[in-house]
Amino acid sequence: MFWDAFPRVDLALLEAGFHVAFIDVGNTFGAPEPMKHFDVFYAIITRQFNLAPKPALEGLSRGGLYAYRWAYVNTDKVGCIYGDAPVCDMKSWPGGKGKGIGSPSDWKQAIEAYHFTSEQEMLDFTGNPIDILAPIAAAHIPILHVCGDADRGVPMEENTDIVRKHYMALGGDFALIVKQGCDHHPHGLKDPAPIVNFILAHSSEGRAAKKAASAAPKPGAVLLLPRGSW
């Protein structure tokens, strides 16, 4: 989601030899019907363009819904997941049912995208990223999140903290970089090296992967970045 926003990571990946691929299915919150386009997109980039069969998935903000929901049903096609202040529970955003500010217009649109007939159906929905981690963990897909601990739109405690706790309890590899004092924006890091090394370590092979792994955030790590360093 948000193709050209905060592109430091993507630019660094391009310099490292990666391709960056994007598909826009509108503001559809990972709903099943639009997600079918991701399957076609994957087939095109792997068969027609001969790109790697296990790409890294980037989940930026509400893009976390797309990344996790595609990984959930395609665990054999994912190298790793990089979530940047990702939405992991729609009750938090856009619902605003916790401490987050929410977005009433997006909440209404999300309910419509899933063809729910009432708000209660969305509240009862068990297909949010926080709910669908078991198959992803069983497939040993490493996850890295980069978040601000002052995020008012997608609060860490209602999204990333829950995913981290559940994923690690399931035996999954999860690393976290916390930008202290950061709200939802800006995304990414001034120095994207930790993110790039994580993706290189889990989406490349041989010497490059080994070198990147030595510098990437380790499973279980929580790296705290003070103000001014992110």
mmCIF file with all atom_site columns, C-alpha atoms in Angstrom:
data_model
loop_
_atom_site.group_PDB
_atom_site.id
_atom_site.type_symbol
_atom_site.label_atom_id
_atom_site.label_alt_id
_atom_site.label_comp_id
_atom_site.label_asym_id
_atom_site.label_entity_id
_atom_site.label_seq_id
_atom_site.pdbx_PDB_ins_code
_atom_site.Cartn_x
_atom_site.Cartn_y
_atom_site.Cartn_z
_atom_site.occupancy
_atom_site.B_iso_or_equiv
_atom_site.pdbx_formal_charge
_atom_site.auth_seq_id
_atom_site.auth_comp_id
_atom_site.auth_asym_id
_atom_site.auth_atom_id
_atom_site.pdbx_PDB_model_num
ATOM 1   C CA . MET A 1 1   ? 0.000   0.000   0.000   1.00 0.00 ? 1   MET A CA 1
ATOM 2   C CA . PHE A 1 2   ? 1.111   3.604   -0.639  1.00 0.00 ? 2   PHE A CA 1
ATOM 3   C CA . TRP A 1 3   ? 3.528   2.778   -3.440  1.00 0.00 ? 3   TRP A CA 1
ATOM 4   C CA . ASP A 1 4   ? 5.695   5.910   -3.456  1.00 0.00 ? 4   ASP A CA 1
ATOM 5   C CA . ALA A 1 5   ? 5.487   6.915   0.206   1.00 0.00 ? 5   ALA A CA 1
ATOM 6   C CA . PHE A 1 6   ? 8.633   6.845   2.390   1.00 0.00 ? 6   PHE A CA 1
ATOM 7   C CA . PRO A 1 7   ? 10.659  4.913   -0.227  1.00 0.00 ? 7   PRO A CA 1
ATOM 8   C CA . ARG A 1 8   ? 14.043  4.643   1.536   1.00 0.00 ? 8   ARG A CA 1
ATOM 9   C CA . VAL A 1 9   ? 13.728  0.893   2.071   1.00 0.00 ? 9   VAL A CA 1
ATOM 10  C CA . ASP A 1 10  ? 12.586  0.226   -1.493  1.00 0.00 ? 10  ASP A CA 1
ATOM 11  C CA . LEU A 1 11  ? 15.357  2.361   -2.973  1.00 0.00 ? 11  LEU A CA 1
ATOM 12  C CA . ALA A 1 12  ? 17.952  0.542   -0.862  1.00 0.00 ? 12  ALA A CA 1
ATOM 13  C CA . LEU A 1 13  ? 16.535  -2.816  -1.941  1.00 0.00 ? 13  LEU A CA 1
ATOM 14  C CA . LEU A 1 14  ? 16.771  -1.775  -5.576  1.00 0.00 ? 14  LEU A CA 1
ATOM 15  C CA . GLU A 1 15  ? 20.414  -0.852  -5.036  1.00 0.00 ? 15  GLU A CA 1
ATOM 16  C CA . ALA A 1 16  ? 20.951  -4.290  -3.477  1.00 0.00 ? 16  ALA A CA 1
ATOM 17  C CA . GLY A 1 17  ? 19.632  -5.977  -6.615  1.00 0.00 ? 17  GLY A CA 1
ATOM 18  C CA . PHE A 1 18  ? 16.001  -6.575  -5.699  1.00 0.00 ? 18  PHE A CA 1
ATOM 19  C CA . HIS A 1 19  ? 12.945  -5.877  -7.801  1.00 0.00 ? 19  HIS A CA 1
ATOM 20  C CA . VAL A 1 20  ? 10.121  -3.987  -6.108  1.00 0.00 ? 20  VAL A CA 1
ATOM 21  C CA . ALA A 1 21  ? 6.638   -5.050  -7.210  1.00 0.00 ? 21  ALA A CA 1
ATOM 22  C CA . PHE A 1 22  ? 3.301   -3.427  -6.381  1.00 0.00 ? 22  PHE A CA 1
ATOM 23  C CA . ILE A 1 23  ? -0.372  -4.009  -7.087  1.00 0.00 ? 23  ILE A CA 1
ATOM 24  C CA . ASP A 1 24  ? -3.186  -1.582  -6.263  1.00 0.00 ? 24  ASP A CA 1
ATOM 25  C CA . VAL A 1 25  ? -6.552  -3.133  -5.429  1.00 0.00 ? 25  VAL A CA 1
ATOM 26  C CA . GLY A 1 26  ? -7.989  0.045   -3.976  1.00 0.00 ? 26  GLY A CA 1
ATOM 27  C CA . ASN A 1 27  ? -8.841  0.720   -0.369  1.00 0.00 ? 27  ASN A CA 1
ATOM 28  C CA . THR A 1 28  ? -10.220 -2.763  0.298   1.00 0.00 ? 28  THR A CA 1
ATOM 29  C CA . PHE A 1 29  ? -8.598  -3.740  3.609   1.00 0.00 ? 29  PHE A CA 1
ATOM 30  C CA . GLY A 1 30  ? -7.542  -7.254  2.596   1.00 0.00 ? 30  GLY A CA 1
ATOM 31  C CA . ALA A 1 31  ? -11.084 -8.340  1.733   1.00 0.00 ? 31  ALA A CA 1
ATOM 32  C CA . PRO A 1 32  ? -11.279 -11.750 0.017   1.00 0.00 ? 32  PRO A CA 1
ATOM 33  C CA . GLU A 1 33  ? -12.456 -10.750 -3.464  1.00 0.00 ? 33  GLU A CA 1
ATOM 34  C CA . PRO A 1 34  ? -9.807  -8.052  -4.125  1.00 0.00 ? 34  PRO A CA 1
ATOM 35  C CA . MET A 1 35  ? -7.130  -10.315 -2.648  1.00 0.00 ? 35  MET A CA 1
ATOM 36  C CA . LYS A 1 36  ? -7.693  -12.755 -5.524  1.00 0.00 ? 36  LYS A CA 1
ATOM 37  C CA . HIS A 1 37  ? -5.862  -10.227 -7.716  1.00 0.00 ? 37  HIS A CA 1
ATOM 38  C CA . PHE A 1 38  ? -2.750  -10.825 -5.598  1.00 0.00 ? 38  PHE A CA 1
ATOM 39  C CA . ASP A 1 39  ? -2.756  -14.465 -6.657  1.00 0.00 ? 39  ASP A CA 1
ATOM 40  C CA . VAL A 1 40  ? -2.762  -13.471 -10.332 1.00 0.00 ? 40  VAL A CA 1
ATOM 41  C CA . PHE A 1 41  ? -0.087  -10.860 -9.655  1.00 0.00 ? 41  PHE A CA 1
ATOM 42  C CA . TYR A 1 42  ? 2.124   -13.433 -7.941  1.00 0.00 ? 42  TYR A CA 1
ATOM 43  C CA . ALA A 1 43  ? 1.764   -15.800 -10.897 1.00 0.00 ? 43  ALA A CA 1
ATOM 44  C CA . ILE A 1 44  ? 2.781   -13.051 -13.313 1.00 0.00 ? 44  ILE A CA 1
ATOM 45  C CA . ILE A 1 45  ? 5.880   -11.904 -11.427 1.00 0.00 ? 45  ILE A CA 1
ATOM 46  C CA . THR A 1 46  ? 7.128   -15.432 -10.794 1.00 0.00 ? 46  THR A CA 1
ATOM 47  C CA . ARG A 1 47  ? 6.285   -17.087 -14.123 1.00 0.00 ? 47  ARG A CA 1
ATOM 48  C CA . GLN A 1 48  ? 6.424   -14.279 -16.654 1.00 0.00 ? 48  GLN A CA 1
ATOM 49  C CA . PHE A 1 49  ? 9.215   -12.275 -15.039 1.00 0.00 ? 49  PHE A CA 1
ATOM 50  C CA . ASN A 1 50  ? 10.921  -15.212 -13.309 1.00 0.00 ? 50  ASN A CA 1
ATOM 51  C CA . LEU A 1 51  ? 11.259  -13.456 -9.962  1.00 0.00 ? 51  LEU A CA 1
ATOM 52  C CA . ALA A 1 52  ? 11.902  -15.341 -6.730  1.00 0.00 ? 52  ALA A CA 1
ATOM 53  C CA . PRO A 1 53  ? 9.123   -17.676 -5.567  1.00 0.00 ? 53  PRO A CA 1
ATOM 54  C CA . LYS A 1 54  ? 9.363   -16.444 -1.963  1.00 0.00 ? 54  LYS A CA 1
ATOM 55  C CA . PRO A 1 55  ? 9.331   -12.629 -1.945  1.00 0.00 ? 55  PRO A CA 1
ATOM 56  C CA . ALA A 1 56  ? 9.414   -10.360 1.058   1.00 0.00 ? 56  ALA A CA 1
ATOM 57  C CA . LEU A 1 57  ? 6.014   -8.817  1.760   1.00 0.00 ? 57  LEU A CA 1
ATOM 58  C CA . GLU A 1 58  ? 5.906   -5.176  2.808   1.00 0.00 ? 58  GLU A CA 1
ATOM 59  C CA . GLY A 1 59  ? 2.939   -4.143  4.933   1.00 0.00 ? 59  GLY A CA 1
ATOM 60  C CA . LEU A 1 60  ? 2.900   -0.355  5.300   1.00 0.00 ? 60  LEU A CA 1
ATOM 61  C CA . SER A 1 61  ? 0.129   0.914   7.601   1.00 0.00 ? 61  SER A CA 1
ATOM 62  C CA . ARG A 1 62  ? -3.192  -0.574  6.357   1.00 0.00 ? 62  ARG A CA 1
ATOM 63  C CA . GLY A 1 63  ? -1.028  -2.585  3.957   1.00 0.00 ? 63  GLY A CA 1
ATOM 64  C CA . GLY A 1 64  ? -0.398  -4.886  6.901   1.00 0.00 ? 64  GLY A CA 1
ATOM 65  C CA . LEU A 1 65  ? -3.869  -6.319  6.300   1.00 0.00 ? 65  LEU A CA 1
ATOM 66  C CA . TYR A 1 66  ? -2.958  -7.305  2.738   1.00 0.00 ? 66  TYR A CA 1
ATOM 67  C CA . ALA A 1 67  ? 0.447   -8.735  3.654   1.00 0.00 ? 67  ALA A CA 1
ATOM 68  C CA . TYR A 1 68  ? -0.781  -10.906 6.514   1.00 0.00 ? 68  TYR A CA 1
ATOM 69  C CA . ARG A 1 69  ? -3.974  -12.055 4.872   1.00 0.00 ? 69  ARG A CA 1
ATOM 70  C CA . TRP A 1 70  ? -2.109  -13.138 1.713   1.00 0.00 ? 70  TRP A CA 1
ATOM 71  C CA . ALA A 1 71  ? 0.625   -14.840 3.734   1.00 0.00 ? 71  ALA A CA 1
ATOM 72  C CA . TYR A 1 72  ? -2.010  -16.699 5.757   1.00 0.00 ? 72  TYR A CA 1
ATOM 73  C CA . VAL A 1 73  ? -3.217  -18.629 2.705   1.00 0.00 ? 73  VAL A CA 1
ATOM 74  C CA . ASN A 1 74  ? 0.117   -18.677 0.837   1.00 0.00 ? 74  ASN A CA 1
ATOM 75  C CA . THR A 1 75  ? 2.628   -19.683 3.483   1.00 0.00 ? 75  THR A CA 1
ATOM 76  C CA . ASP A 1 76  ? 4.731   -21.540 0.912   1.00 0.00 ? 76  ASP A CA 1
ATOM 77  C CA . LYS A 1 77  ? 5.181   -18.379 -1.154  1.00 0.00 ? 77  LYS A CA 1
ATOM 78  C CA . VAL A 1 78  ? 6.574   -15.927 1.434   1.00 0.00 ? 78  VAL A CA 1
ATOM 79  C CA . GLY A 1 79  ? 10.195  -15.307 2.405   1.00 0.00 ? 79  GLY A CA 1
ATOM 80  C CA . CYS A 1 80  ? 9.505   -12.851 5.215   1.00 0.00 ? 80  CYS A CA 1
ATOM 81  C CA . ILE A 1 81  ? 7.167   -10.064 6.301   1.00 0.00 ? 81  ILE A CA 1
ATOM 82  C CA . TYR A 1 82  ? 8.220   -6.479  6.987   1.00 0.00 ? 82  TYR A CA 1
ATOM 83  C CA . GLY A 1 83  ? 5.454   -4.509  8.683   1.00 0.00 ? 83  GLY A CA 1
ATOM 84  C CA . ASP A 1 84  ? 5.817   -0.751  9.110   1.00 0.00 ? 84  ASP A CA 1
ATOM 85  C CA . ALA A 1 85  ? 3.308   0.551   11.670  1.00 0.00 ? 85  ALA A CA 1
ATOM 86  C CA . PRO A 1 86  ? 1.004   -2.114  10.231  1.00 0.00 ? 86  PRO A CA 1
ATOM 87  C CA . VAL A 1 87  ? -2.699  -2.416  10.926  1.00 0.00 ? 87  VAL A CA 1
ATOM 88  C CA . CYS A 1 88  ? -3.138  -5.809  12.582  1.00 0.00 ? 88  CYS A CA 1
ATOM 89  C CA . ASP A 1 89  ? -6.674  -5.465  13.937  1.00 0.00 ? 89  ASP A CA 1
ATOM 90  C CA . MET A 1 90  ? -9.382  -3.484  12.158  1.00 0.00 ? 90  MET A CA 1
ATOM 91  C CA . LYS A 1 91  ? -11.183 -2.944  15.452  1.00 0.00 ? 91  LYS A CA 1
ATOM 92  C CA . SER A 1 92  ? -8.224  -0.733  16.382  1.00 0.00 ? 92  SER A CA 1
ATOM 93  C CA . TRP A 1 93  ? -8.018  0.982   12.983  1.00 0.00 ? 93  TRP A CA 1
ATOM 94  C CA . PRO A 1 94  ? -10.162 2.028   11.251  1.00 0.00 ? 94  PRO A CA 1
ATOM 95  C CA . GLY A 1 95  ? -12.673 0.982   13.904  1.00 0.00 ? 95  GLY A CA 1
ATOM 96  C CA . GLY A 1 96  ? -11.243 3.144   16.676  1.00 0.00 ? 96  GLY A CA 1
ATOM 97  C CA . LYS A 1 97  ? -12.708 0.761   19.257  1.00 0.00 ? 97  LYS A CA 1
ATOM 98  C CA . GLY A 1 98  ? -9.669  1.001   21.521  1.00 0.00 ? 98  GLY A CA 1
ATOM 99  C CA . LYS A 1 99  ? -7.402  3.939   22.264  1.00 0.00 ? 99  LYS A CA 1
ATOM 100 C CA . GLY A 1 100 ? -6.716  4.786   18.605  1.00 0.00 ? 100 GLY A CA 1
ATOM 101 C CA . ILE A 1 101 ? -8.390  7.698   16.838  1.00 0.00 ? 101 ILE A CA 1
ATOM 102 C CA . GLY A 1 102 ? -9.918  5.485   14.137  1.00 0.00 ? 102 GLY A CA 1
ATOM 103 C CA . SER A 1 103 ? -11.464 6.585   10.858  1.00 0.00 ? 103 SER A CA 1
ATOM 104 C CA . PRO A 1 104 ? -15.276 6.351   10.629  1.00 0.00 ? 104 PRO A CA 1
ATOM 105 C CA . SER A 1 105 ? -15.314 6.645   6.839   1.00 0.00 ? 105 SER A CA 1
ATOM 106 C CA . ASP A 1 106 ? -12.728 3.868   6.409   1.00 0.00 ? 106 ASP A CA 1
ATOM 107 C CA . TRP A 1 107 ? -14.529 1.720   8.982   1.00 0.00 ? 107 TRP A CA 1
ATOM 108 C CA . LYS A 1 108 ? -17.710 1.981   6.940   1.00 0.00 ? 108 LYS A CA 1
ATOM 109 C CA . GLN A 1 109 ? -15.794 1.205   3.741   1.00 0.00 ? 109 GLN A CA 1
ATOM 110 C CA . ALA A 1 110 ? -14.122 -1.822  5.343   1.00 0.00 ? 110 ALA A CA 1
ATOM 111 C CA . ILE A 1 111 ? -17.482 -3.245  6.419   1.00 0.00 ? 111 ILE A CA 1
ATOM 112 C CA . GLU A 1 112 ? -18.726 -2.809  2.853   1.00 0.00 ? 112 GLU A CA 1
ATOM 113 C CA . ALA A 1 113 ? -15.572 -4.343  1.333   1.00 0.00 ? 113 ALA A CA 1
ATOM 114 C CA . TYR A 1 114 ? -16.143 -7.522  3.362   1.00 0.00 ? 114 TYR A CA 1
ATOM 115 C CA . HIS A 1 115 ? -19.867 -7.528  2.503   1.00 0.00 ? 115 HIS A CA 1
ATOM 116 C CA . PHE A 1 116 ? -20.798 -7.534  6.157   1.00 0.00 ? 116 PHE A CA 1
ATOM 117 C CA . THR A 1 117 ? -24.355 -6.460  6.835   1.00 0.00 ? 117 THR A CA 1
ATOM 118 C CA . SER A 1 118 ? -23.641 -4.869  10.216  1.00 0.00 ? 118 SER A CA 1
ATOM 119 C CA . GLU A 1 119 ? -20.873 -3.418  12.339  1.00 0.00 ? 119 GLU A CA 1
ATOM 120 C CA . GLN A 1 120 ? -21.249 -6.362  14.701  1.00 0.00 ? 120 GLN A CA 1
ATOM 121 C CA . GLU A 1 121 ? -20.191 -8.758  11.951  1.00 0.00 ? 121 GLU A CA 1
ATOM 122 C CA . MET A 1 122 ? -16.956 -6.813  11.568  1.00 0.00 ? 122 MET A CA 1
ATOM 123 C CA . LEU A 1 123 ? -16.432 -6.762  15.332  1.00 0.00 ? 123 LEU A CA 1
ATOM 124 C CA . ASP A 1 124 ? -16.880 -10.550 15.375  1.00 0.00 ? 124 ASP A CA 1
ATOM 125 C CA . PHE A 1 125 ? -14.539 -11.107 12.411  1.00 0.00 ? 125 PHE A CA 1
ATOM 126 C CA . THR A 1 126 ? -11.691 -13.498 13.198  1.00 0.00 ? 126 THR A CA 1
ATOM 127 C CA . GLY A 1 127 ? -9.584  -12.937 10.082  1.00 0.00 ? 127 GLY A CA 1
ATOM 128 C CA . ASN A 1 128 ? -7.483  -10.026 11.280  1.00 0.00 ? 128 ASN A CA 1
ATOM 129 C CA . PRO A 1 129 ? -3.700  -10.488 11.359  1.00 0.00 ? 129 PRO A CA 1
ATOM 130 C CA . ILE A 1 130 ? -3.832  -10.953 15.136  1.00 0.00 ? 130 ILE A CA 1
ATOM 131 C CA . ASP A 1 131 ? -6.100  -13.969 14.550  1.00 0.00 ? 131 ASP A CA 1
ATOM 132 C CA . ILE A 1 132 ? -4.354  -15.793 11.692  1.00 0.00 ? 132 ILE A CA 1
ATOM 133 C CA . LEU A 1 133 ? -0.783  -16.193 12.869  1.00 0.00 ? 133 LEU A CA 1
ATOM 134 C CA . ALA A 1 134 ? -0.635  -19.937 13.508  1.00 0.00 ? 134 ALA A CA 1
ATOM 135 C CA . PRO A 1 135 ? -0.111  -21.093 9.879   1.00 0.00 ? 135 PRO A CA 1
ATOM 136 C CA . ILE A 1 136 ? 2.417   -18.314 9.298   1.00 0.00 ? 136 ILE A CA 1
ATOM 137 C CA . ALA A 1 137 ? 4.407   -19.353 12.369  1.00 0.00 ? 137 ALA A CA 1
ATOM 138 C CA . ALA A 1 138 ? 4.174   -23.023 11.394  1.00 0.00 ? 138 ALA A CA 1
ATOM 139 C CA . ALA A 1 139 ? 5.758   -22.099 8.053   1.00 0.00 ? 139 ALA A CA 1
ATOM 140 C CA . HIS A 1 140 ? 8.664   -20.401 9.902   1.00 0.00 ? 140 HIS A CA 1
ATOM 141 C CA . ILE A 1 141 ? 8.173   -17.049 8.170   1.00 0.00 ? 141 ILE A CA 1
ATOM 142 C CA . PRO A 1 142 ? 10.310  -14.389 9.922   1.00 0.00 ? 142 PRO A CA 1
ATOM 143 C CA . ILE A 1 143 ? 8.627   -11.083 10.761  1.00 0.00 ? 143 ILE A CA 1
ATOM 144 C CA . LEU A 1 144 ? 10.026  -7.609  11.409  1.00 0.00 ? 144 LEU A CA 1
ATOM 145 C CA . HIS A 1 145 ? 7.897   -4.663  12.540  1.00 0.00 ? 145 HIS A CA 1
ATOM 146 C CA . VAL A 1 146 ? 9.006   -1.035  12.711  1.00 0.00 ? 146 VAL A CA 1
ATOM 147 C CA . CYS A 1 147 ? 6.663   1.099   14.810  1.00 0.00 ? 147 CYS A CA 1
ATOM 148 C CA . GLY A 1 148 ? 6.371   4.329   16.740  1.00 0.00 ? 148 GLY A CA 1
ATOM 149 C CA . ASP A 1 149 ? 5.472   3.998   20.403  1.00 0.00 ? 149 ASP A CA 1
ATOM 150 C CA . ALA A 1 150 ? 3.397   7.214   20.214  1.00 0.00 ? 150 ALA A CA 1
ATOM 151 C CA . ASP A 1 151 ? 1.278   6.069   17.256  1.00 0.00 ? 151 ASP A CA 1
ATOM 152 C CA . ARG A 1 152 ? -2.224  7.472   17.738  1.00 0.00 ? 152 ARG A CA 1
ATOM 153 C CA . GLY A 1 153 ? -3.695  5.991   14.566  1.00 0.00 ? 153 GLY A CA 1
ATOM 154 C CA . VAL A 1 154 ? -2.452  2.397   14.824  1.00 0.00 ? 154 VAL A CA 1
ATOM 155 C CA . PRO A 1 155 ? -1.421  2.033   18.476  1.00 0.00 ? 155 PRO A CA 1
ATOM 156 C CA . MET A 1 156 ? 1.349   -0.484  19.076  1.00 0.00 ? 156 MET A CA 1
ATOM 157 C CA . GLU A 1 157 ? -0.398  -2.089  22.030  1.00 0.00 ? 157 GLU A CA 1
ATOM 158 C CA . GLU A 1 158 ? -3.496  -2.887  19.942  1.00 0.00 ? 158 GLU A CA 1
ATOM 159 C CA . ASN A 1 159 ? -1.627  -4.107  16.878  1.00 0.00 ? 159 ASN A CA 1
ATOM 160 C CA . THR A 1 160 ? 2.078   -4.950  16.833  1.00 0.00 ? 160 THR A CA 1
ATOM 161 C CA . ASP A 1 161 ? 2.357   -5.852  20.524  1.00 0.00 ? 161 ASP A CA 1
ATOM 162 C CA . ILE A 1 162 ? -0.421  -8.427  20.177  1.00 0.00 ? 162 ILE A CA 1
ATOM 163 C CA . VAL A 1 163 ? 1.076   -9.927  17.019  1.00 0.00 ? 163 VAL A CA 1
ATOM 164 C CA . ARG A 1 164 ? 4.520   -10.085 18.612  1.00 0.00 ? 164 ARG A CA 1
ATOM 165 C CA . LYS A 1 165 ? 3.250   -11.801 21.779  1.00 0.00 ? 165 LYS A CA 1
ATOM 166 C CA . HIS A 1 166 ? 1.134   -14.348 19.919  1.00 0.00 ? 166 HIS A CA 1
ATOM 167 C CA . TYR A 1 167 ? 3.686   -15.037 17.196  1.00 0.00 ? 167 TYR A CA 1
ATOM 168 C CA . MET A 1 168 ? 6.512   -15.687 19.606  1.00 0.00 ? 168 MET A CA 1
ATOM 169 C CA . ALA A 1 169 ? 4.234   -17.890 21.725  1.00 0.00 ? 169 ALA A CA 1
ATOM 170 C CA . LEU A 1 170 ? 3.639   -19.924 18.562  1.00 0.00 ? 170 LEU A CA 1
ATOM 171 C CA . GLY A 1 171 ? 7.389   -20.318 18.137  1.00 0.00 ? 171 GLY A CA 1
ATOM 172 C CA . GLY A 1 172 ? 7.683   -17.750 15.349  1.00 0.00 ? 172 GLY A CA 1
ATOM 173 C CA . ASP A 1 173 ? 10.669  -15.479 14.701  1.00 0.00 ? 173 ASP A CA 1
ATOM 174 C CA . PHE A 1 174 ? 9.708   -11.868 15.382  1.00 0.00 ? 174 PHE A CA 1
ATOM 175 C CA . ALA A 1 175 ? 11.931  -8.789  15.686  1.00 0.00 ? 175 ALA A CA 1
ATOM 176 C CA . LEU A 1 176 ? 10.799  -5.275  16.562  1.00 0.00 ? 176 LEU A CA 1
ATOM 177 C CA . ILE A 1 177 ? 12.263  -1.826  16.040  1.00 0.00 ? 177 ILE A CA 1
ATOM 178 C CA . VAL A 1 178 ? 10.575  0.835   18.181  1.00 0.00 ? 178 VAL A CA 1
ATOM 179 C CA . LYS A 1 179 ? 10.867  4.504   17.249  1.00 0.00 ? 179 LYS A CA 1
ATOM 180 C CA . GLN A 1 180 ? 10.527  6.258   20.576  1.00 0.00 ? 180 GLN A CA 1
ATOM 181 C CA . GLY A 1 181 ? 8.226   9.274   20.496  1.00 0.00 ? 181 GLY A CA 1
ATOM 182 C CA . CYS A 1 182 ? 7.132   8.621   16.905  1.00 0.00 ? 182 CYS A CA 1
ATOM 183 C CA . ASP A 1 183 ? 3.510   8.895   15.801  1.00 0.00 ? 183 ASP A CA 1
ATOM 184 C CA . HIS A 1 184 ? 2.166   6.956   12.791  1.00 0.00 ? 184 HIS A CA 1
ATOM 185 C CA . HIS A 1 185 ? 4.338   9.032   10.454  1.00 0.00 ? 185 HIS A CA 1
ATOM 186 C CA . PRO A 1 186 ? 7.060   9.073   9.284   1.00 0.00 ? 186 PRO A CA 1
ATOM 187 C CA . HIS A 1 187 ? 7.396   5.460   8.196   1.00 0.00 ? 187 HIS A CA 1
ATOM 188 C CA . GLY A 1 188 ? 10.704  3.699   7.704   1.00 0.00 ? 188 GLY A CA 1
ATOM 189 C CA . LEU A 1 189 ? 14.063  4.741   9.127   1.00 0.00 ? 189 LEU A CA 1
ATOM 190 C CA . LYS A 1 190 ? 16.632  7.392   8.300   1.00 0.00 ? 190 LYS A CA 1
ATOM 191 C CA . ASP A 1 191 ? 19.048  4.521   7.854   1.00 0.00 ? 191 ASP A CA 1
ATOM 192 C CA . PRO A 1 192 ? 17.105  1.602   6.360   1.00 0.00 ? 192 PRO A CA 1
ATOM 193 C CA . ALA A 1 193 ? 20.020  -0.824  6.785   1.00 0.00 ? 193 ALA A CA 1
ATOM 194 C CA . PRO A 1 194 ? 18.407  -2.917  9.584   1.00 0.00 ? 194 PRO A CA 1
ATOM 195 C CA . ILE A 1 195 ? 15.281  -3.453  7.472   1.00 0.00 ? 195 ILE A CA 1
ATOM 196 C CA . VAL A 1 196 ? 17.230  -4.152  4.297   1.00 0.00 ? 196 VAL A CA 1
ATOM 197 C CA . ASN A 1 197 ? 19.506  -6.617  6.090   1.00 0.00 ? 197 ASN A CA 1
ATOM 198 C CA . PHE A 1 198 ? 16.476  -8.425  7.502   1.00 0.00 ? 198 PHE A CA 1
ATOM 199 C CA . ILE A 1 199 ? 14.948  -8.781  4.034   1.00 0.00 ? 199 ILE A CA 1
ATOM 200 C CA . LEU A 1 200 ? 18.269  -9.768  2.479   1.00 0.00 ? 200 LEU A CA 1
ATOM 201 C CA . ALA A 1 201 ? 18.825  -12.386 5.159   1.00 0.00 ? 201 ALA A CA 1
ATOM 202 C CA . HIS A 1 202 ? 15.488  -14.053 4.481   1.00 0.00 ? 202 HIS A CA 1
ATOM 203 C CA . SER A 1 203 ? 14.916  -13.418 0.775   1.00 0.00 ? 203 SER A CA 1
ATOM 204 C CA . SER A 1 204 ? 18.323  -14.011 -0.769  1.00 0.00 ? 204 SER A CA 1
ATOM 205 C CA . GLU A 1 205 ? 20.823  -16.847 -0.772  1.00 0.00 ? 205 GLU A CA 1
ATOM 206 C CA . GLY A 1 206 ? 24.473  -17.659 -0.241  1.00 0.00 ? 206 GLY A CA 1
ATOM 207 C CA . ARG A 1 207 ? 27.076  -15.180 0.901   1.00 0.00 ? 207 ARG A CA 1
ATOM 208 C CA . ALA A 1 208 ? 24.788  -12.151 0.651   1.00 0.00 ? 208 ALA A CA 1
ATOM 209 C CA . ALA A 1 209 ? 22.190  -13.751 2.913   1.00 0.00 ? 209 ALA A CA 1
ATOM 210 C CA . LYS A 1 210 ? 24.789  -14.868 5.434   1.00 0.00 ? 210 LYS A CA 1
ATOM 211 C CA . LYS A 1 211 ? 26.384  -11.414 5.592   1.00 0.00 ? 211 LYS A CA 1
ATOM 212 C CA . ALA A 1 212 ? 23.017  -9.705  5.986   1.00 0.00 ? 212 ALA A CA 1
ATOM 213 C CA . ALA A 1 213 ? 21.925  -12.140 8.704   1.00 0.00 ? 213 ALA A CA 1
ATOM 214 C CA . SER A 1 214 ? 24.909  -11.183 10.830  1.00 0.00 ? 214 SER A CA 1
ATOM 215 C CA . ALA A 1 215 ? 23.756  -7.549  10.834  1.00 0.00 ? 215 ALA A CA 1
ATOM 216 C CA . ALA A 1 216 ? 19.974  -7.993  10.789  1.00 0.00 ? 216 ALA A CA 1
ATOM 217 C CA . PRO A 1 217 ? 17.766  -7.715  13.899  1.00 0.00 ? 217 PRO A CA 1
ATOM 218 C CA . LYS A 1 218 ? 17.753  -11.089 15.623  1.00 0.00 ? 218 LYS A CA 1
ATOM 219 C CA . PRO A 1 219 ? 14.610  -13.113 16.442  1.00 0.00 ? 219 PRO A CA 1
ATOM 220 C CA . GLY A 1 220 ? 13.106  -11.844 19.674  1.00 0.00 ? 220 GLY A CA 1
ATOM 221 C CA . ALA A 1 221 ? 15.068  -8.593  19.558  1.00 0.00 ? 221 ALA A CA 1
ATOM 222 C CA . VAL A 1 222 ? 13.464  -5.278  20.526  1.00 0.00 ? 222 VAL A CA 1
ATOM 223 C CA . LEU A 1 223 ? 15.570  -2.343  19.335  1.00 0.00 ? 223 LEU A CA 1
ATOM 224 C CA . LEU A 1 224 ? 14.700  1.025   20.852  1.00 0.00 ? 224 LEU A CA 1
ATOM 225 C CA . LEU A 1 225 ? 15.586  4.046   18.732  1.00 0.00 ? 225 LEU A CA 1
ATOM 226 C CA . PRO A 1 226 ? 15.556  7.361   20.610  1.00 0.00 ? 226 PRO A CA 1
ATOM 227 C CA . ARG A 1 227 ? 14.218  10.579  19.108  1.00 0.00 ? 227 ARG A CA 1
ATOM 228 C CA . GLY A 1 228 ? 16.461  11.974  16.432  1.00 0.00 ? 228 GLY A CA 1
ATOM 229 C CA . SER A 1 229 ? 17.802  8.600   15.350  1.00 0.00 ? 229 SER A CA 1
ATOM 230 C CA . TRP A 1 230 ? 14.832  7.425   13.289  1.00 0.00 ? 230 TRP A CA 1
#
